[in-house]
Short mmCIF file of C-alpha atoms and ligand atoms in Angstrom, two decimals:
data_model
loop_
_atom_site.label_atom_id
_atom_site.label_comp_id
_atom_site.label_asym_id
_atom_site.label_seq_id
_atom_site.Cartn_x
_atom_site.Cartn_y
_atom_site.Cartn_z
CA UNK A 13 68.96 92.85 77.63
CA UNK A 14 68.73 93.13 81.39
CA UNK A 15 70.03 95.73 83.81
CA UNK A 16 73.25 93.74 84.31
CA UNK A 17 74.06 94.20 80.61
CA UNK A 18 74.32 97.92 81.26
CA UNK A 19 77.50 99.71 82.34
CA UNK A 20 76.46 101.92 85.24
CA UNK A 21 78.87 104.57 86.49
CA UNK A 22 79.77 104.06 90.19
CA UNK A 23 77.83 107.22 91.09
CA UNK A 24 74.66 106.18 89.24
CA UNK A 25 74.92 102.63 90.51
CA UNK A 26 75.17 103.86 94.14
CA UNK A 27 72.29 106.31 93.64
CA UNK A 28 69.99 103.67 92.17
CA UNK A 29 70.85 101.22 94.96
CA UNK A 30 70.12 103.88 97.59
CA UNK A 31 66.88 105.04 95.93
CA UNK A 32 68.30 108.54 95.39
CA UNK A 33 66.79 110.73 92.67
CA UNK A 34 68.43 110.13 89.26
CA UNK A 35 67.76 111.98 85.99
CA UNK A 36 68.58 110.33 82.65
CA UNK A 37 70.05 112.57 79.92
CA UNK A 38 70.39 111.86 76.20
CA UNK A 39 73.53 112.17 74.07
CA UNK A 40 72.45 112.66 70.44
CA UNK A 41 72.34 116.31 71.33
CA UNK A 42 76.08 115.96 72.13
CA UNK A 43 77.04 113.96 69.03
CA UNK A 44 74.61 115.40 66.45
CA UNK A 45 72.87 118.43 67.95
CA UNK A 46 75.79 120.78 68.67
CA UNK A 47 79.45 121.08 67.69
CA UNK A 48 82.51 120.83 69.95
CA UNK A 49 83.17 122.54 72.35
CA UNK A 50 79.63 123.93 72.86
CA UNK A 51 78.25 120.39 73.05
CA UNK A 52 80.66 119.43 75.85
CA UNK A 53 80.02 122.66 77.75
CA UNK A 54 76.26 122.24 77.46
CA UNK A 55 76.40 118.62 78.60
CA UNK A 56 78.43 119.63 81.67
CA UNK A 57 76.04 122.51 82.45
CA UNK A 58 73.04 120.22 82.22
CA UNK A 59 74.65 117.70 84.57
CA UNK A 60 75.53 120.53 86.97
CA UNK A 61 71.93 121.72 86.93
CA UNK A 62 70.70 118.25 87.94
CA UNK A 63 73.27 118.10 90.77
CA UNK A 64 72.42 121.60 91.97
CA UNK A 65 68.80 120.49 92.36
CA UNK A 66 69.94 117.53 94.48
CA UNK A 67 69.71 114.66 91.98
CA UNK A 68 72.28 112.52 90.18
CA UNK A 69 72.68 112.95 86.39
CA UNK A 70 72.91 109.81 84.25
CA UNK A 71 74.01 110.72 80.74
CA UNK A 72 73.36 107.71 78.50
CA UNK A 73 75.44 106.75 75.44
CA UNK A 74 76.87 103.73 73.62
CA UNK A 75 80.67 103.64 74.03
CA UNK A 76 82.66 100.95 72.18
CA UNK A 77 79.57 98.77 72.02
CA UNK A 78 78.63 99.12 75.71
CA UNK A 79 75.42 100.73 76.95
CA UNK A 80 76.63 103.32 79.45
CA UNK A 81 74.39 104.90 82.08
CA UNK A 82 76.33 107.77 83.68
CA UNK A 83 79.53 109.00 82.02
CA UNK A 84 82.79 110.05 83.65
CA UNK A 85 83.89 113.60 82.69
CA UNK A 86 86.60 112.17 80.38
CA UNK A 87 84.07 109.89 78.65
CA UNK A 88 81.69 112.81 78.13
CA UNK A 89 84.46 114.96 76.66
CA UNK A 90 85.67 112.17 74.37
CA UNK A 91 82.13 111.63 73.08
CA UNK A 92 81.74 115.36 72.44
CA UNK A 93 84.98 115.37 70.39
CA UNK A 94 84.12 112.19 68.48
CA UNK A 95 83.01 113.31 65.01
CA UNK A 96 82.38 109.76 63.81
CA UNK A 97 79.97 108.74 66.57
CA UNK A 98 76.75 107.22 65.23
CA UNK A 99 73.21 108.29 66.06
CA UNK A 100 71.46 105.47 67.88
CA UNK A 101 67.72 105.02 67.89
CA UNK A 102 66.06 101.73 68.98
CA UNK A 103 66.69 99.91 65.73
CA UNK A 104 70.41 100.79 65.62
CA UNK A 105 71.30 99.43 69.03
CA UNK A 106 72.00 95.76 68.27
CA UNK A 107 74.13 96.64 65.25
CA UNK A 108 76.20 99.20 67.18
CA UNK A 109 76.70 96.87 70.13
CA UNK A 110 77.67 93.93 67.90
CA UNK A 111 80.22 96.10 66.08
CA UNK A 112 81.63 97.69 69.25
CA UNK A 113 80.77 101.18 68.05
CA UNK A 114 80.24 104.51 69.78
CA UNK A 115 77.00 106.50 69.46
CA UNK A 116 74.88 109.24 70.90
CA UNK A 117 71.47 107.92 71.95
CA UNK A 118 68.28 109.61 70.72
CA UNK A 119 65.29 110.20 72.95
CA UNK A 120 63.98 106.78 71.87
CA UNK A 121 67.18 104.85 72.68
CA UNK A 122 67.79 106.84 75.88
CA UNK A 123 64.26 106.03 77.13
CA UNK A 124 64.73 102.37 76.41
CA UNK A 125 68.06 102.21 78.27
CA UNK A 126 66.81 104.39 81.15
CA UNK A 127 63.83 102.06 81.62
CA UNK A 128 66.07 99.02 81.75
CA UNK A 129 68.26 100.77 84.33
CA UNK A 130 65.19 101.63 86.42
CA UNK A 131 65.36 105.41 85.88
CA UNK A 132 61.85 106.84 85.46
CA UNK A 133 62.71 110.49 84.60
CA UNK A 134 64.61 111.84 81.62
CA UNK A 135 65.34 115.41 80.54
CA UNK A 136 66.01 116.55 76.97
CA UNK A 137 65.62 119.70 74.86
CA UNK A 138 63.13 118.77 72.18
CA UNK A 139 61.79 115.41 71.03
CA UNK A 140 61.63 114.12 67.48
CA UNK A 141 58.17 114.06 65.93
CA UNK A 142 56.18 113.97 62.71
CA UNK A 143 58.04 115.83 59.99
CA UNK A 144 56.31 118.29 57.73
CA UNK A 145 55.27 116.44 54.58
CA UNK A 146 55.12 113.12 56.45
CA UNK A 147 51.98 112.24 54.48
CA UNK A 148 54.39 111.71 51.56
CA UNK A 149 57.67 110.75 53.26
CA UNK A 150 56.30 108.77 56.25
CA UNK A 151 59.03 110.47 58.31
CA UNK A 152 57.82 109.99 61.87
CA UNK A 153 60.44 109.87 64.61
CA UNK A 154 60.85 106.62 66.51
CA UNK A 155 60.79 108.83 69.63
CA UNK A 156 56.98 108.88 69.42
CA UNK A 157 56.44 105.14 69.42
CA UNK A 158 59.11 104.71 72.13
CA UNK A 159 57.08 107.08 74.31
CA UNK A 160 54.31 104.49 74.07
CA UNK A 161 56.64 101.63 74.97
CA UNK A 162 59.16 102.61 77.64
CA UNK A 163 57.91 103.66 81.10
CA UNK A 164 59.84 106.91 81.35
CA UNK A 165 58.56 110.47 81.82
CA UNK A 166 60.35 112.75 79.34
CA UNK A 167 60.71 116.42 80.27
CA UNK A 168 61.12 118.54 77.13
CA UNK A 169 60.33 122.01 75.77
CA UNK A 170 57.87 120.53 73.27
CA UNK A 171 59.15 120.12 69.73
CA UNK A 172 60.76 122.44 67.19
CA UNK A 173 58.52 123.78 64.49
CA UNK A 174 60.83 122.19 61.91
CA UNK A 175 58.21 119.49 62.62
CA UNK A 176 54.48 119.35 61.99
CA UNK A 177 53.31 119.94 65.57
CA UNK A 178 49.58 119.18 65.12
CA UNK A 179 50.42 115.84 63.47
CA UNK A 180 52.96 115.13 66.21
CA UNK A 181 50.25 115.56 68.86
CA UNK A 182 47.84 113.39 66.84
CA UNK A 183 50.35 110.55 66.73
CA UNK A 184 51.04 110.85 70.45
CA UNK A 185 47.31 110.60 71.07
CA UNK A 186 47.04 107.52 68.84
CA UNK A 187 49.91 105.86 70.73
CA UNK A 188 48.29 106.62 74.09
CA UNK A 189 50.99 108.97 75.36
CA UNK A 190 49.87 111.52 77.97
CA UNK A 191 51.08 115.02 77.05
CA UNK A 192 51.20 117.41 80.00
CA UNK A 193 52.05 121.08 80.29
CA UNK A 194 54.13 122.26 83.22
CA UNK A 195 52.44 125.46 84.44
CA UNK A 196 50.87 125.85 81.00
CA UNK A 197 47.83 124.67 79.03
CA UNK A 198 49.65 124.93 75.72
CA UNK A 199 52.05 122.65 73.93
CA UNK A 200 55.30 124.65 73.78
CA UNK A 201 57.14 124.98 70.46
CA UNK A 202 60.72 124.80 71.75
CA UNK A 203 61.95 128.34 70.88
CA UNK A 204 58.58 129.80 71.81
CA UNK A 205 56.35 129.19 74.81
CA UNK A 206 53.21 128.68 72.75
CA UNK A 207 52.21 126.80 69.62
CA UNK A 208 48.48 127.50 69.69
CA UNK A 209 47.97 123.78 70.45
CA UNK A 210 46.68 122.45 73.76
CA UNK A 211 48.11 119.76 76.01
CA UNK A 212 45.95 117.05 77.64
CA UNK A 213 46.44 118.34 81.13
CA UNK A 214 48.29 120.81 83.25
CA UNK A 215 50.71 120.17 86.13
CA UNK A 216 51.46 123.10 88.40
CA UNK A 217 54.20 121.57 90.53
CA UNK A 218 56.82 118.83 90.56
CA UNK A 219 54.69 117.07 93.19
CA UNK A 220 51.70 117.09 90.84
CA UNK A 221 53.94 115.51 88.18
CA UNK A 222 55.12 112.85 90.65
CA UNK A 223 51.47 112.10 91.58
CA UNK A 224 50.60 111.65 87.92
CA UNK A 225 53.56 109.29 87.40
CA UNK A 226 52.42 107.25 90.43
CA UNK A 227 48.89 107.01 89.04
CA UNK A 228 50.26 105.94 85.66
CA UNK A 229 52.18 103.13 87.39
CA UNK A 230 49.27 102.11 89.59
CA UNK A 231 47.14 101.70 86.49
CA UNK A 232 49.78 99.33 85.14
CA UNK A 233 50.57 101.56 82.16
CA UNK A 234 53.67 100.28 80.40
CA UNK A 235 54.44 103.38 78.35
CA UNK A 236 55.90 106.78 79.06
CA UNK A 237 54.65 110.34 79.05
CA UNK A 238 55.69 113.77 77.90
CA UNK A 239 56.01 116.64 80.38
CA UNK A 240 56.32 119.89 78.45
CA UNK A 241 58.18 122.73 80.11
CA UNK A 242 58.08 126.01 78.16
CA UNK A 243 61.32 127.95 78.09
CA UNK A 244 61.36 131.13 80.23
CA UNK A 245 59.83 134.14 78.43
CA UNK A 246 63.14 136.05 78.51
CA UNK A 247 64.80 133.28 76.50
CA UNK A 248 62.14 133.04 73.78
CA UNK A 249 63.11 133.54 70.14
CA UNK A 250 60.20 135.28 68.38
CA UNK A 251 58.32 133.05 65.92
CA UNK A 252 58.68 135.82 63.32
CA UNK A 253 62.45 135.43 63.59
CA UNK A 254 62.49 131.61 63.50
CA UNK A 255 59.81 131.07 60.82
CA UNK A 256 61.72 132.15 57.70
CA UNK A 257 64.89 130.44 58.90
CA UNK A 258 63.06 127.18 59.48
CA UNK A 259 61.57 127.46 55.97
CA UNK A 260 65.06 128.06 54.54
CA UNK A 261 66.52 125.05 56.38
CA UNK A 262 63.65 122.82 55.20
CA UNK A 263 64.07 124.01 51.60
CA UNK A 264 67.80 123.24 51.72
CA UNK A 265 67.17 119.77 53.11
CA UNK A 266 64.68 119.08 50.31
CA UNK A 267 67.03 120.44 47.62
CA UNK A 268 69.90 118.29 48.88
CA UNK A 269 67.72 115.18 49.17
CA UNK A 270 68.55 114.73 52.86
CA UNK A 271 66.52 111.83 54.25
CA UNK A 272 66.19 109.24 57.00
CA UNK A 273 68.09 109.78 60.24
CA UNK A 274 70.13 112.63 58.70
CA UNK A 275 67.13 114.97 58.44
CA UNK A 276 66.95 116.13 62.06
CA UNK A 277 70.73 116.70 62.56
CA UNK A 278 70.87 118.56 59.21
CA UNK A 279 68.00 120.89 60.17
CA UNK A 280 69.40 121.53 63.66
CA UNK A 281 72.85 122.43 62.29
CA UNK A 282 71.43 124.71 59.58
CA UNK A 283 69.25 126.53 62.12
CA UNK A 284 72.26 127.32 64.30
CA UNK A 285 74.01 128.90 61.27
CA UNK A 286 70.92 130.66 59.94
CA UNK A 287 70.15 132.27 63.32
CA UNK A 288 73.78 133.29 63.90
CA UNK A 289 73.87 131.12 67.01
CA UNK A 290 70.71 132.57 68.53
CA UNK A 291 68.92 129.22 68.38
CA UNK A 292 71.89 127.62 70.14
CA UNK A 293 71.72 130.04 73.08
CA UNK A 294 68.01 129.37 73.54
CA UNK A 295 68.65 125.65 73.19
CA UNK A 296 71.26 125.65 75.97
CA UNK A 297 69.02 127.59 78.31
CA UNK A 298 65.95 125.47 77.82
CA UNK A 299 67.79 122.19 78.31
CA UNK A 300 69.05 123.41 81.68
CA UNK A 301 65.53 124.52 82.55
CA UNK A 302 64.26 121.03 81.69
CA UNK A 303 67.06 119.34 83.65
CA UNK A 304 66.12 121.32 86.76
CA UNK A 305 62.44 120.42 86.51
CA UNK A 306 63.27 116.75 85.86
CA UNK A 307 65.47 116.74 88.98
CA UNK A 308 62.67 118.26 91.05
CA UNK A 309 60.24 115.60 89.81
CA UNK A 310 62.81 112.86 90.47
CA UNK A 311 63.21 114.15 94.03
CA UNK A 312 59.44 114.23 94.50
CA UNK A 313 59.35 110.57 93.41
CA UNK A 314 62.45 109.33 95.25
CA UNK A 315 62.49 107.40 98.44
CA UNK A 316 59.98 105.06 96.84
CA UNK A 317 60.70 101.51 95.92
CA UNK A 318 59.97 100.95 92.30
CA UNK A 319 57.10 98.52 91.88
CA UNK A 320 55.10 98.31 88.70
CA UNK A 321 56.55 98.64 85.25
CA UNK A 322 59.85 100.25 86.24
CA UNK A 323 60.94 97.64 88.74
CA UNK A 324 59.72 94.86 86.52
CA UNK A 325 61.75 96.08 83.56
CA UNK A 326 64.90 96.67 85.54
CA UNK A 327 64.87 93.44 87.50
CA UNK A 328 63.24 90.66 85.57
CA UNK A 329 63.24 91.45 81.87
CA UNK A 330 64.83 88.46 80.13
CA UNK A 331 68.05 89.04 78.18
N1 LIG B 27 65.10 117.79 68.25
C1 LIG B 27 65.78 118.81 68.79
N2 LIG B 27 67.03 118.60 69.27
C2 LIG B 27 67.62 117.36 69.20
C3 LIG B 27 66.89 116.27 68.63
C4 LIG B 27 65.63 116.54 68.16
O1 LIG B 27 65.26 119.92 68.85
O2 LIG B 27 68.77 117.20 69.63
C5 LIG B 27 67.51 114.91 68.59
C6 LIG B 27 67.04 114.06 69.79
O3 LIG B 27 68.09 113.21 70.19
C7 LIG B 27 65.90 113.26 69.18
C8 LIG B 27 66.42 113.01 67.79
O4 LIG B 27 65.62 112.06 69.87
O5 LIG B 27 67.07 114.22 67.42
C9 LIG B 27 65.32 112.64 66.84
O6 LIG B 27 65.84 112.24 65.62
P1 LIG B 27 64.86 111.65 64.49
O7 LIG B 27 64.01 112.80 64.06
O8 LIG B 27 65.78 111.16 63.42
O9 LIG B 27 64.07 110.54 65.13
MN1 LIG B 28 63.05 110.45 60.76
#
């Protein structure tokens, strides 16, 4: 797969050609993370946040078997209404393309496609990680290994404590993925600013993040990194409120025998119900917060040509 196998929107195509700041956005959150019409509204808000900061949003999805980078408003709305869209991680892509299907892309698949398009920055809410009980189930999200493979900096609010956060950080360390805190020394736990776990390093500005990304490239690193942006304190949901609801959602998943790629969407949907929508409100806010930071980092990086791993992947990767 090379960049010319991608379907770039005219806006994204022009921005990439001009070296303008572009922020990649995922779409599993649209197809499997939220229900219509909240998913469509959130996706539009996130794109608006990127534009307001002066960058171009590139929402990534698989539509009728084509890898799209940048969606028109009608395409975004149709995806949000599509209740039969698949969930695409790396391993699903060839099957979905060969069958002409439509899918939301996970963090893993979005990173892979963003890298091939030459987009080095990507904003999401939370990443997948090591599930609780993974020592028995082996349920470790493909997002983690993709972070070691695709040269994209992912801005997120950490990971939800539906996951085992210490094990998630261990696996990221094993895979050689830098984990940075934006204006924090702690790994954020999505709904809360702190998890009690430390990040590898702290970045206090978008320029510091851009400098780190440049150093990563200069060293010839071929993988990505995680930039963790805690949600604003006013938007936090207290851990005491989330804890029992997370336990309830996990118990339901176990009782129903939910497994494989259905686990994360099941837990996310149950949490929205169990918190009476409170988790959804926090989710919307933190994604916008991440989109803004990603746009600021993209701007700090833009104007550069893209040598190193990004340019190489976009221009000369064989099909
Ligand atoms: N975690 C969240 N919200 C999400 C996801 C994870 O808090 O929307 C989505 C992302 O698209 C992520 C995917 O890449 O779920 C991970 O799925 P899995 O655990 O099956 O790898
Ligand atoms: Mn899994």
